[in-house]
PDB file of N, CA and C in Angstrom:
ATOM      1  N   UNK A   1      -7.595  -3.089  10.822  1.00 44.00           N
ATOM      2  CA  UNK A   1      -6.485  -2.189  11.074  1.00 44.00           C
ATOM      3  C   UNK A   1      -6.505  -1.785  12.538  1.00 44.00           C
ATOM      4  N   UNK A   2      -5.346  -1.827  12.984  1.00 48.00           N
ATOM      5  CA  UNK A   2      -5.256  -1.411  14.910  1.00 48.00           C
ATOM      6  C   UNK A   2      -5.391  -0.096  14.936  1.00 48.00           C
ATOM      7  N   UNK A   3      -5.155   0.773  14.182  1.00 55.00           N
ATOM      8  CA  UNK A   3      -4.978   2.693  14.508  1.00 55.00           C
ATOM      9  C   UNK A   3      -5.834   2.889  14.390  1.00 55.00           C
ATOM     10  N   UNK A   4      -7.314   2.469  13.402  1.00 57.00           N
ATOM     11  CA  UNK A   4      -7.922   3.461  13.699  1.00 57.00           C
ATOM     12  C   UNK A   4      -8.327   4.342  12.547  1.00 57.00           C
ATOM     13  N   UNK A   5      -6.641   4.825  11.604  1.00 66.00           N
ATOM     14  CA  UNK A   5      -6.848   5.905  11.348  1.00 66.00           C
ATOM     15  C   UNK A   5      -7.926   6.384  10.693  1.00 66.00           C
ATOM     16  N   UNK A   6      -8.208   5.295   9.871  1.00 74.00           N
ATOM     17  CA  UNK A   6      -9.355   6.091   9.040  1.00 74.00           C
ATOM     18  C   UNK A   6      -9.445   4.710   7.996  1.00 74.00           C
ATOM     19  N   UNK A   7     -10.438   4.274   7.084  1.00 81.00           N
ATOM     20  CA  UNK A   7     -11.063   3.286   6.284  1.00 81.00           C
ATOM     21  C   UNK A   7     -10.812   3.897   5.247  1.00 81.00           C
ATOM     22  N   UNK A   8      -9.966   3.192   3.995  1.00 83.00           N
ATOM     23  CA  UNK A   8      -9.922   3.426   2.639  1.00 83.00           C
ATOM     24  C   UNK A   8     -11.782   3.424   2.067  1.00 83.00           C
ATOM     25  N   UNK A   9     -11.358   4.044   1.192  1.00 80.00           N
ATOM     26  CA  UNK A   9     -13.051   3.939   0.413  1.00 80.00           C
ATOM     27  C   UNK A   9     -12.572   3.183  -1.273  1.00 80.00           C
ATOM     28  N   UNK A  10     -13.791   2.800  -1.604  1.00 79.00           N
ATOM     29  CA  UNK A  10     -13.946   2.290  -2.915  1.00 79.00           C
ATOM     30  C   UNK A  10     -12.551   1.130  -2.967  1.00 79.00           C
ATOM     31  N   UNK A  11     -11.665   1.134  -3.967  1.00 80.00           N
ATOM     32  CA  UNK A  11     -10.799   0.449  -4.211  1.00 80.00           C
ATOM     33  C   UNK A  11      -9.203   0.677  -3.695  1.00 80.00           C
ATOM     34  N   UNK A  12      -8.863   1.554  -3.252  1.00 85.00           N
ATOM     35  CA  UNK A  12      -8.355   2.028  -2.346  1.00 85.00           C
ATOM     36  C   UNK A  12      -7.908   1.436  -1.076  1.00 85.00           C
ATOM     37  N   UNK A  13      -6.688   1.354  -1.092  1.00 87.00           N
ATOM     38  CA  UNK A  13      -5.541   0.771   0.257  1.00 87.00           C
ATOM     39  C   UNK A  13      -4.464   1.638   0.981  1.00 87.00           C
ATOM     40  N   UNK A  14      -4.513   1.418   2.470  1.00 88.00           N
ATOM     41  CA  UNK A  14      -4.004   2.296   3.218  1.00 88.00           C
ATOM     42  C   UNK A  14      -2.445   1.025   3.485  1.00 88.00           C
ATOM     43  N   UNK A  15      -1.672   1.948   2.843  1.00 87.00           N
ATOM     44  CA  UNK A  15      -0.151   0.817   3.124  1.00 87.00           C
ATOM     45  C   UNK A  15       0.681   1.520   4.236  1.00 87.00           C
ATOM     46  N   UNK A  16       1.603   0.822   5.176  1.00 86.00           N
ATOM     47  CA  UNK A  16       2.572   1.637   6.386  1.00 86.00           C
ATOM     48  C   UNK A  16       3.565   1.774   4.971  1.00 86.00           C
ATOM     49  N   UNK A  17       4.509   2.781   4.956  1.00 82.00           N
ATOM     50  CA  UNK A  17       5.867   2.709   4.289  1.00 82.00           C
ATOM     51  C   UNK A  17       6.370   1.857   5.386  1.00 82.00           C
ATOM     52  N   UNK A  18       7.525   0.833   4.392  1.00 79.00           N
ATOM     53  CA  UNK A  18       8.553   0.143   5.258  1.00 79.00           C
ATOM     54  C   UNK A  18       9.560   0.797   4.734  1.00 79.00           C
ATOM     55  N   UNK A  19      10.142   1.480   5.827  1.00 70.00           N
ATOM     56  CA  UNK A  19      11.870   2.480   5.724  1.00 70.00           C
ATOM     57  C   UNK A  19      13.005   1.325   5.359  1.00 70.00           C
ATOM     58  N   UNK A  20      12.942   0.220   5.677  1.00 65.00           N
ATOM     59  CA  UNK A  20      14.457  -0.385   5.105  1.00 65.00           C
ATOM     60  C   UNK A  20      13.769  -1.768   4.583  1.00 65.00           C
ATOM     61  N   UNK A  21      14.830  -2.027   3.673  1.00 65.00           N
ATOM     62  CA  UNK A  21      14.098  -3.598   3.159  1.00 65.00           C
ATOM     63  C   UNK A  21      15.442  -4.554   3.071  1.00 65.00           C
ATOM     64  N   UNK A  22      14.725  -5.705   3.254  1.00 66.00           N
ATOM     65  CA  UNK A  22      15.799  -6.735   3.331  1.00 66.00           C
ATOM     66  C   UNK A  22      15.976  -7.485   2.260  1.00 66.00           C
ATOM     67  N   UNK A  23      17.045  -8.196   1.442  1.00 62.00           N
ATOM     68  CA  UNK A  23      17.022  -8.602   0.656  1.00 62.00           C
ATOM     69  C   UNK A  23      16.853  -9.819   0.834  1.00 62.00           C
ATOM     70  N   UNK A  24      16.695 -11.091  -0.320  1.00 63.00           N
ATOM     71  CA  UNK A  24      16.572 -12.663   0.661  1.00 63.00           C
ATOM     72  C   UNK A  24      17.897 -13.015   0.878  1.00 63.00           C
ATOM     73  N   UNK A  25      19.300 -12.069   0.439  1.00 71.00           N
ATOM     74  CA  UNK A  25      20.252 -12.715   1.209  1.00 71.00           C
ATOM     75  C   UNK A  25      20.549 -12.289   2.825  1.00 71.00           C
ATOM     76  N   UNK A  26      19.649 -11.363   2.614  1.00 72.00           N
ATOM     77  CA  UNK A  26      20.013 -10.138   4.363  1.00 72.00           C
ATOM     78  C   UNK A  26      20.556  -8.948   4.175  1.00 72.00           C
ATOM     79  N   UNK A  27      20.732  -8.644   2.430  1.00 69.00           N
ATOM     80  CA  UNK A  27      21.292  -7.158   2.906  1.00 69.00           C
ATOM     81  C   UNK A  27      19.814  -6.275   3.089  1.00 69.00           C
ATOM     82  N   UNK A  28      20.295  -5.398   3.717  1.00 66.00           N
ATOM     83  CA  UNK A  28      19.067  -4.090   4.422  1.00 66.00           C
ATOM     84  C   UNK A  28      19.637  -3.301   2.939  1.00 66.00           C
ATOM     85  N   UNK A  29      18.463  -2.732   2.605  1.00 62.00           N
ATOM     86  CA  UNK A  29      18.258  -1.689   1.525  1.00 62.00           C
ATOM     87  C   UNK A  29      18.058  -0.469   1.633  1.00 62.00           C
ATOM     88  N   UNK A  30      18.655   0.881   1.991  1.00 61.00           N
ATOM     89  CA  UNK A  30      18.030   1.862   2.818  1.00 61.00           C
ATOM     90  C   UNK A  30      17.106   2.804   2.198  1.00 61.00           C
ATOM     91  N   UNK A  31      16.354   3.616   2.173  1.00 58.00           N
ATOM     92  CA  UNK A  31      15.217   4.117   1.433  1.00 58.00           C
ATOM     93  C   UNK A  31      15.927   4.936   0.278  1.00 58.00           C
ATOM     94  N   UNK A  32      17.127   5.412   0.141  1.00 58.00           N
ATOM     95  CA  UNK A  32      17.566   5.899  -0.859  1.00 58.00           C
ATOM     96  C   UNK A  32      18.201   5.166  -1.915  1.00 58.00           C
ATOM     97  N   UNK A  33      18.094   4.035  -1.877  1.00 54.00           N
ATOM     98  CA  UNK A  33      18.446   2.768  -3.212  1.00 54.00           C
ATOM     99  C   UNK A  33      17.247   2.240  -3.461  1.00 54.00           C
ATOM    100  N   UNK A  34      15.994   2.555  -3.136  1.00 56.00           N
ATOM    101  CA  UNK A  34      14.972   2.371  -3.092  1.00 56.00           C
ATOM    102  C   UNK A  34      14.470   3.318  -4.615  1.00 56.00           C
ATOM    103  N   UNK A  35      15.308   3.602  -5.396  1.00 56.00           N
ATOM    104  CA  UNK A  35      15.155   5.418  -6.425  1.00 56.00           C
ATOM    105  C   UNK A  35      13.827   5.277  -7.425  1.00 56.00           C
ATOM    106  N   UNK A  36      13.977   5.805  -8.113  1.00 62.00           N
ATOM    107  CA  UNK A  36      12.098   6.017  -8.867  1.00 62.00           C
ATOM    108  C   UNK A  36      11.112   6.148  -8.319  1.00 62.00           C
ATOM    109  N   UNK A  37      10.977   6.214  -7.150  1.00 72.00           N
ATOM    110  CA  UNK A  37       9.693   6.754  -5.869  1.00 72.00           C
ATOM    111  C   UNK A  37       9.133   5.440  -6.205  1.00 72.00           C
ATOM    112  N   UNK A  38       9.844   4.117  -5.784  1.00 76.00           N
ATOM    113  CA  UNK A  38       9.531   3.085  -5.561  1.00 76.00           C
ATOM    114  C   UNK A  38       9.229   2.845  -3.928  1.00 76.00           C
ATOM    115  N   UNK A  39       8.062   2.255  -3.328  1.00 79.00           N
ATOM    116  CA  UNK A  39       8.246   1.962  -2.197  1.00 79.00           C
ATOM    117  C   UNK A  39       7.794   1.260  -1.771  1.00 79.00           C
ATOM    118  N   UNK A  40       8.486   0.404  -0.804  1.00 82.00           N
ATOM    119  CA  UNK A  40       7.916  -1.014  -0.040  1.00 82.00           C
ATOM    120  C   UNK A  40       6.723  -0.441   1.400  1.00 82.00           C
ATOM    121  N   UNK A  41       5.754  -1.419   1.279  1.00 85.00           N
ATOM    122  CA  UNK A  41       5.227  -1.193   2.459  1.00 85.00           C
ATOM    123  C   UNK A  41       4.260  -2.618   2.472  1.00 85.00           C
ATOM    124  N   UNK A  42       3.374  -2.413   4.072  1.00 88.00           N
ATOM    125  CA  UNK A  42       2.453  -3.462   3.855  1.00 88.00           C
ATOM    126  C   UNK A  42       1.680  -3.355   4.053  1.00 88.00           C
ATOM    127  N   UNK A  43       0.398  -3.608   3.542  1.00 90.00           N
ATOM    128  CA  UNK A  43      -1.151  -3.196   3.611  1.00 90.00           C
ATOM    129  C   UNK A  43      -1.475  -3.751   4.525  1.00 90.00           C
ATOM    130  N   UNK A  44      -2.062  -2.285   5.320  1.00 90.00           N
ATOM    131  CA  UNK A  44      -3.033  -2.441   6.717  1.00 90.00           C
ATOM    132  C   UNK A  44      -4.604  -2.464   6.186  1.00 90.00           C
ATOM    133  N   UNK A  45      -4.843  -2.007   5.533  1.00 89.00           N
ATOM    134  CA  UNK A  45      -6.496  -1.536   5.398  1.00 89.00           C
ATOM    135  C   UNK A  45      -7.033  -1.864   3.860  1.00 89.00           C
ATOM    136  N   UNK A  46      -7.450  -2.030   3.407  1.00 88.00           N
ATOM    137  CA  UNK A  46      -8.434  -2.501   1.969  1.00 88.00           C
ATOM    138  C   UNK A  46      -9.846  -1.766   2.006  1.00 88.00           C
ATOM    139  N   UNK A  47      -9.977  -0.849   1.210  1.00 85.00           N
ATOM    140  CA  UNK A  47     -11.367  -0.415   0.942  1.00 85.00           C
ATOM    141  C   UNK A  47     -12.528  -1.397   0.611  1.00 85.00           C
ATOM    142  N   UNK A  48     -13.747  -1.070   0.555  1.00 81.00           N
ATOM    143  CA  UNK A  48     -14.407  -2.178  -0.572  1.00 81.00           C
ATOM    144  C   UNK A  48     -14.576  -2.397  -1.908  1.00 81.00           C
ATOM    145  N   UNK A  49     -14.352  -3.117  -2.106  1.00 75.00           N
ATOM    146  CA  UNK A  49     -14.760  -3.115  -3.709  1.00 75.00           C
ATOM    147  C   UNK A  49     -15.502  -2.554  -4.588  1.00 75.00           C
ATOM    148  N   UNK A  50     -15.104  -1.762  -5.933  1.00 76.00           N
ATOM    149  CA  UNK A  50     -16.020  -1.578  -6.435  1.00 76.00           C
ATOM    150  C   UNK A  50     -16.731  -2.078  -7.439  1.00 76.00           C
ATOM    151  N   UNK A  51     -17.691  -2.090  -7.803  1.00 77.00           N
ATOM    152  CA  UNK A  51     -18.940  -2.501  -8.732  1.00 77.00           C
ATOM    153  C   UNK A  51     -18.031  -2.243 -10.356  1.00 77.00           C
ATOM    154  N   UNK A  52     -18.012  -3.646 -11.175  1.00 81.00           N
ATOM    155  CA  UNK A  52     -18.598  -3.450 -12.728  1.00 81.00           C
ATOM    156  C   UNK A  52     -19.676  -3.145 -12.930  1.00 81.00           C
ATOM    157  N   UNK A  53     -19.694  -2.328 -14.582  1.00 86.00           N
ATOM    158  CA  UNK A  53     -21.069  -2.126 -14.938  1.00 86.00           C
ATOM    159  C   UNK A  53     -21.862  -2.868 -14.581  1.00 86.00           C
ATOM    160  N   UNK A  54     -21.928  -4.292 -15.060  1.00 90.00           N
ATOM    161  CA  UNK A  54     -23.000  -5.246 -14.100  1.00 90.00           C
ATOM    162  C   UNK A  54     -23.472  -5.523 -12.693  1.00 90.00           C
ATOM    163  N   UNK A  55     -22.485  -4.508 -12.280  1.00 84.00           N
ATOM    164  CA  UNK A  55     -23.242  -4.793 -10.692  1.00 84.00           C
ATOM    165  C   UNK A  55     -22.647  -5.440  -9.752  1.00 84.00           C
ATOM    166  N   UNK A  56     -21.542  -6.504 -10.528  1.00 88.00           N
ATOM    167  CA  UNK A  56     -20.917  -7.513  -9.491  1.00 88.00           C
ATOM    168  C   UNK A  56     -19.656  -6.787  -8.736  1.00 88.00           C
ATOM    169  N   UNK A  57     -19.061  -7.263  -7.422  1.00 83.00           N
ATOM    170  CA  UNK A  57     -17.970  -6.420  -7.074  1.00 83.00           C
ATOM    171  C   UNK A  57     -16.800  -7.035  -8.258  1.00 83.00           C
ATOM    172  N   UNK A  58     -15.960  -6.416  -7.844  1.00 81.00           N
ATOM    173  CA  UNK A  58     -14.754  -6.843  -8.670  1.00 81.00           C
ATOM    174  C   UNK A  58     -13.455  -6.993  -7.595  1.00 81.00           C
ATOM    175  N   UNK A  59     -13.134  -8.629  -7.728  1.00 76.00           N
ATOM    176  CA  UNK A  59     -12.400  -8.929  -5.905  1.00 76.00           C
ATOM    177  C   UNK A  59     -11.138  -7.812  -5.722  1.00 76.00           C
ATOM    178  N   UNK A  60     -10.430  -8.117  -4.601  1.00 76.00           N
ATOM    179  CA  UNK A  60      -9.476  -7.108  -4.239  1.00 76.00           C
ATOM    180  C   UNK A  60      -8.437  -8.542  -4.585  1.00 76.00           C
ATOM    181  N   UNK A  61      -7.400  -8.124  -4.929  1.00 81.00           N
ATOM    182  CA  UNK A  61      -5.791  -9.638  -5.401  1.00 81.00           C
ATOM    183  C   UNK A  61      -5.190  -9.665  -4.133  1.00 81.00           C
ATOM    184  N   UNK A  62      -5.113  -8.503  -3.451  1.00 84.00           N
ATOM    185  CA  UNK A  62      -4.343  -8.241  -1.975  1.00 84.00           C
ATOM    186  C   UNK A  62      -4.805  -8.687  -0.458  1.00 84.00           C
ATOM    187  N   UNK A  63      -3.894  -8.814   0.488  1.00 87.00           N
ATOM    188  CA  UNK A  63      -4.710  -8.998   1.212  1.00 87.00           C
ATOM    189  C   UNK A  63      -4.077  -8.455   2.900  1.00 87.00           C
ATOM    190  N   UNK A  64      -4.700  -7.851   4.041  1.00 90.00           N
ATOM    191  CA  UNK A  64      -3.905  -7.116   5.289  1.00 90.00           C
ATOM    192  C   UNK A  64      -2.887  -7.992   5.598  1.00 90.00           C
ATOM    193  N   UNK A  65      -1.830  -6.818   5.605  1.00 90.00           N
ATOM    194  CA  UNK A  65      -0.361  -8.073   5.638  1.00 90.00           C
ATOM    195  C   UNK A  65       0.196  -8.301   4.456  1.00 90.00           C
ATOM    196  N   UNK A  66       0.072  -7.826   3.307  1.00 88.00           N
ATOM    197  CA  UNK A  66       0.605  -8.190   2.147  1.00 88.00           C
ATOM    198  C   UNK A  66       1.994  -7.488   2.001  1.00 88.00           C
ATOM    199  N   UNK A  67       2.797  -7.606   1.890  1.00 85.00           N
ATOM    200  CA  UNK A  67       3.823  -6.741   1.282  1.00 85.00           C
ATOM    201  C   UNK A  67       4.084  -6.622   0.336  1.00 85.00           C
ATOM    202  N   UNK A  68       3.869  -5.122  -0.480  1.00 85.00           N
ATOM    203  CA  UNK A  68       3.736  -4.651  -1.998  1.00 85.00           C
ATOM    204  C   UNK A  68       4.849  -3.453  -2.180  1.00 85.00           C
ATOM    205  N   UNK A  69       5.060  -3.428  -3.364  1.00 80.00           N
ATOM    206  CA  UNK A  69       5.632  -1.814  -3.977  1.00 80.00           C
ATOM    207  C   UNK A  69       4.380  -1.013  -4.202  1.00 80.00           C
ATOM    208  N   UNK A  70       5.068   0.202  -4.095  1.00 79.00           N
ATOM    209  CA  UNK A  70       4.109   0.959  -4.512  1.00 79.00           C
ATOM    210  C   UNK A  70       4.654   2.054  -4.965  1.00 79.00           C
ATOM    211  N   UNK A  71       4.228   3.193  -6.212  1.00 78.00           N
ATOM    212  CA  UNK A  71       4.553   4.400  -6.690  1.00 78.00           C
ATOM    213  C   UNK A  71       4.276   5.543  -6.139  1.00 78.00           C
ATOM    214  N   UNK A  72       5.492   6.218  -4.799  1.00 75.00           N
ATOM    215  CA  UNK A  72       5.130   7.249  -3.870  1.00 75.00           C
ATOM    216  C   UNK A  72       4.358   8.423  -4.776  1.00 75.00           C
ATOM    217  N   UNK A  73       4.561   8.608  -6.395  1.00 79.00           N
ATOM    218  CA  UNK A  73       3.935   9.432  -6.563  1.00 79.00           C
ATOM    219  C   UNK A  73       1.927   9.154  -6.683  1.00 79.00           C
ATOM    220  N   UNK A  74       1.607   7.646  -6.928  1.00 81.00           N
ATOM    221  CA  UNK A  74       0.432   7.454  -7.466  1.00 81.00           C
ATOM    222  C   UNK A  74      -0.286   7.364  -6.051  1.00 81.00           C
ATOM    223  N   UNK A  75       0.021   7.935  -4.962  1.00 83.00           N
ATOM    224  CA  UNK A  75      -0.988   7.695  -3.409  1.00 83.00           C
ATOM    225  C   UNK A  75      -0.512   9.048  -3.184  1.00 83.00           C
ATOM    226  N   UNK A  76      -1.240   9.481  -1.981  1.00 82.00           N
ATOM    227  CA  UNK A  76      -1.444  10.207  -0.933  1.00 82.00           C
ATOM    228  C   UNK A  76      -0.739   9.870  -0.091  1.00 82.00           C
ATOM    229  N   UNK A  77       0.260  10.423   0.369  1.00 81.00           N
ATOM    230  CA  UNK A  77       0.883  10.559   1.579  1.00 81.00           C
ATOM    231  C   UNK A  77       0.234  11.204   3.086  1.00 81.00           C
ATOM    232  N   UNK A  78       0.176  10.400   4.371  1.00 81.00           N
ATOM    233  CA  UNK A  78      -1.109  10.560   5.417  1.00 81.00           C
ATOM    234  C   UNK A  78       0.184  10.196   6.263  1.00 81.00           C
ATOM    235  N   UNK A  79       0.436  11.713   7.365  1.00 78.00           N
ATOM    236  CA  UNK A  79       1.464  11.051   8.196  1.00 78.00           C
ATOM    237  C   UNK A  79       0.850  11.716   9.962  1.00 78.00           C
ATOM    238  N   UNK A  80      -0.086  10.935  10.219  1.00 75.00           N
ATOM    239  CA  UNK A  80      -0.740  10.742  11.465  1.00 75.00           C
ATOM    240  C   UNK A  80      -0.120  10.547  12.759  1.00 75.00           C
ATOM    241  N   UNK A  81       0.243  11.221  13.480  1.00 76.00           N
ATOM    242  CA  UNK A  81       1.037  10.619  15.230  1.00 76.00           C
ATOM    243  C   UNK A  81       2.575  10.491  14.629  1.00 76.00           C
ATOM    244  N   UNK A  82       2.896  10.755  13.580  1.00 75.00           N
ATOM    245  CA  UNK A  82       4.468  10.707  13.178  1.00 75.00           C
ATOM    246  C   UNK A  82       4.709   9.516  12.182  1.00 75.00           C
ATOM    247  N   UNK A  83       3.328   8.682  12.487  1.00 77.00           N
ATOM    248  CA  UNK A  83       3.431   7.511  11.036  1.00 77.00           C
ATOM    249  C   UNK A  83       3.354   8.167   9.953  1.00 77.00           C
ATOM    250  N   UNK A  84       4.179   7.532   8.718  1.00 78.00           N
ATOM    251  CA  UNK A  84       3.870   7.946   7.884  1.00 78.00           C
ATOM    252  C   UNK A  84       3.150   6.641   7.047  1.00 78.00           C
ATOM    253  N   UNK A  85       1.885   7.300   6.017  1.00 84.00           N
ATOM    254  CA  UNK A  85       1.059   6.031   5.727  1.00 84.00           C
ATOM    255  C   UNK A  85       1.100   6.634   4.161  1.00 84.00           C
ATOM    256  N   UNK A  86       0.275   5.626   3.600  1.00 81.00           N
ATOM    257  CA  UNK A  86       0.211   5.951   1.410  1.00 81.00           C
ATOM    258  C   UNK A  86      -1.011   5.333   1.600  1.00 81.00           C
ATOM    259  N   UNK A  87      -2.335   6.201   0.818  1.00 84.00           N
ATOM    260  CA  UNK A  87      -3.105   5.458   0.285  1.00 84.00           C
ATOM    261  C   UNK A  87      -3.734   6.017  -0.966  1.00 84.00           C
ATOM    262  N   UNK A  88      -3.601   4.722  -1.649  1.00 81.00           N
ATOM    263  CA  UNK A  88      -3.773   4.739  -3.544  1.00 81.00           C
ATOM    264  C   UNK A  88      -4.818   3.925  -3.846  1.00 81.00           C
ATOM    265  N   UNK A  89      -4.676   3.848  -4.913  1.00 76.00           N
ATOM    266  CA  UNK A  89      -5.927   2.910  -6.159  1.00 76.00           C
ATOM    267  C   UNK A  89      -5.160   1.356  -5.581  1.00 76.00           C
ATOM    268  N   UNK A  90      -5.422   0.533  -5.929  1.00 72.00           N
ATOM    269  CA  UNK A  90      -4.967  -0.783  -5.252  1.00 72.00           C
ATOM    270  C   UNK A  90      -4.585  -1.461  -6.758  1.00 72.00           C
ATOM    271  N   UNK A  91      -4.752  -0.912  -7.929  1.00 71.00           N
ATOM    272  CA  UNK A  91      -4.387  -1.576  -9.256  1.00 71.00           C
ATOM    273  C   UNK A  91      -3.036  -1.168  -9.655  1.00 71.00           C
ATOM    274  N   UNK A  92      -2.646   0.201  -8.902  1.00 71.00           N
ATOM    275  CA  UNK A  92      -1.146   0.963  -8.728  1.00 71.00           C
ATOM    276  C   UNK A  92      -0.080   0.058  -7.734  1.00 71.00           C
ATOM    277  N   UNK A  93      -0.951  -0.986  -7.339  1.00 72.00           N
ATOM    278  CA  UNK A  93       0.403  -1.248  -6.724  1.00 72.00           C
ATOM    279  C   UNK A  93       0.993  -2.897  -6.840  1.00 72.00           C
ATOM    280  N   UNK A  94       1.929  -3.164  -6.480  1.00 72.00           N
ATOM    281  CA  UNK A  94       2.932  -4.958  -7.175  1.00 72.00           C
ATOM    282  C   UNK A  94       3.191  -5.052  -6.011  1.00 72.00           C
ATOM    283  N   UNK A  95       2.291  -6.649  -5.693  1.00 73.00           N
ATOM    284  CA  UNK A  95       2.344  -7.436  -5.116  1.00 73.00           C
ATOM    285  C   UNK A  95       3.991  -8.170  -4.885  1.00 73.00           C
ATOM    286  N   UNK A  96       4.816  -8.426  -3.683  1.00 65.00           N
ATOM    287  CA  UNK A  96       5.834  -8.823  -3.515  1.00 65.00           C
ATOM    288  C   UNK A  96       5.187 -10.491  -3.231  1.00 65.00           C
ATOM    289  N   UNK A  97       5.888 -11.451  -4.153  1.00 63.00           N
ATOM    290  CA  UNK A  97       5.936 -12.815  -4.085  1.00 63.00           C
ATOM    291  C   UNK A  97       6.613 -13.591  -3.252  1.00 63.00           C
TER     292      UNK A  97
END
């Protein structure tokens, strides 16, 4: 991550909100058709993994650069220097294909 801001812990991902989204034909989506506290962003930061009972990690599916949804209510909202950032459980959030 370039900022800095701070390292997710455990399973935990630090995503930027993306304010407008594009559709694959080109329309821009503006954050208020965006409704159900759905939100696009893209993961800057990945915590580490945590441990099953057995001990082994359990991998992360995501990866820096991913662009996902995510449920503004299931993260933390972190708005640093005027960014605004989300960081949640990393099982809360859908992977964009």
């Amino acid at each position: 991550m370039s900022d800095n801001i701070f390292k997710p812990l455990n399973s935990n991902v630090l995503v930027s909100i993306v304010e407008k989204v594009e559709t694959e034909g080109g329309v821009l989506l503006p954050p208020t058709v965006m409704n159900h506290g759905i939100v696009t962003g893209v993961i800057l930061d990945i915590g580490d993994s945590v441990l099953d009972v057995y001990g082994n990690a359990i991998p992360v599916n995501v990866e820096i650069g991913d662009t996902v949804y995510f449920v503004r209510t299931q993260a933390i909202e972190v708005i640093p220097n005027s960014n605004k950032y989300l960081v949640g459980y990393k099982s809360l959030i859908g992977k964009a294909v």
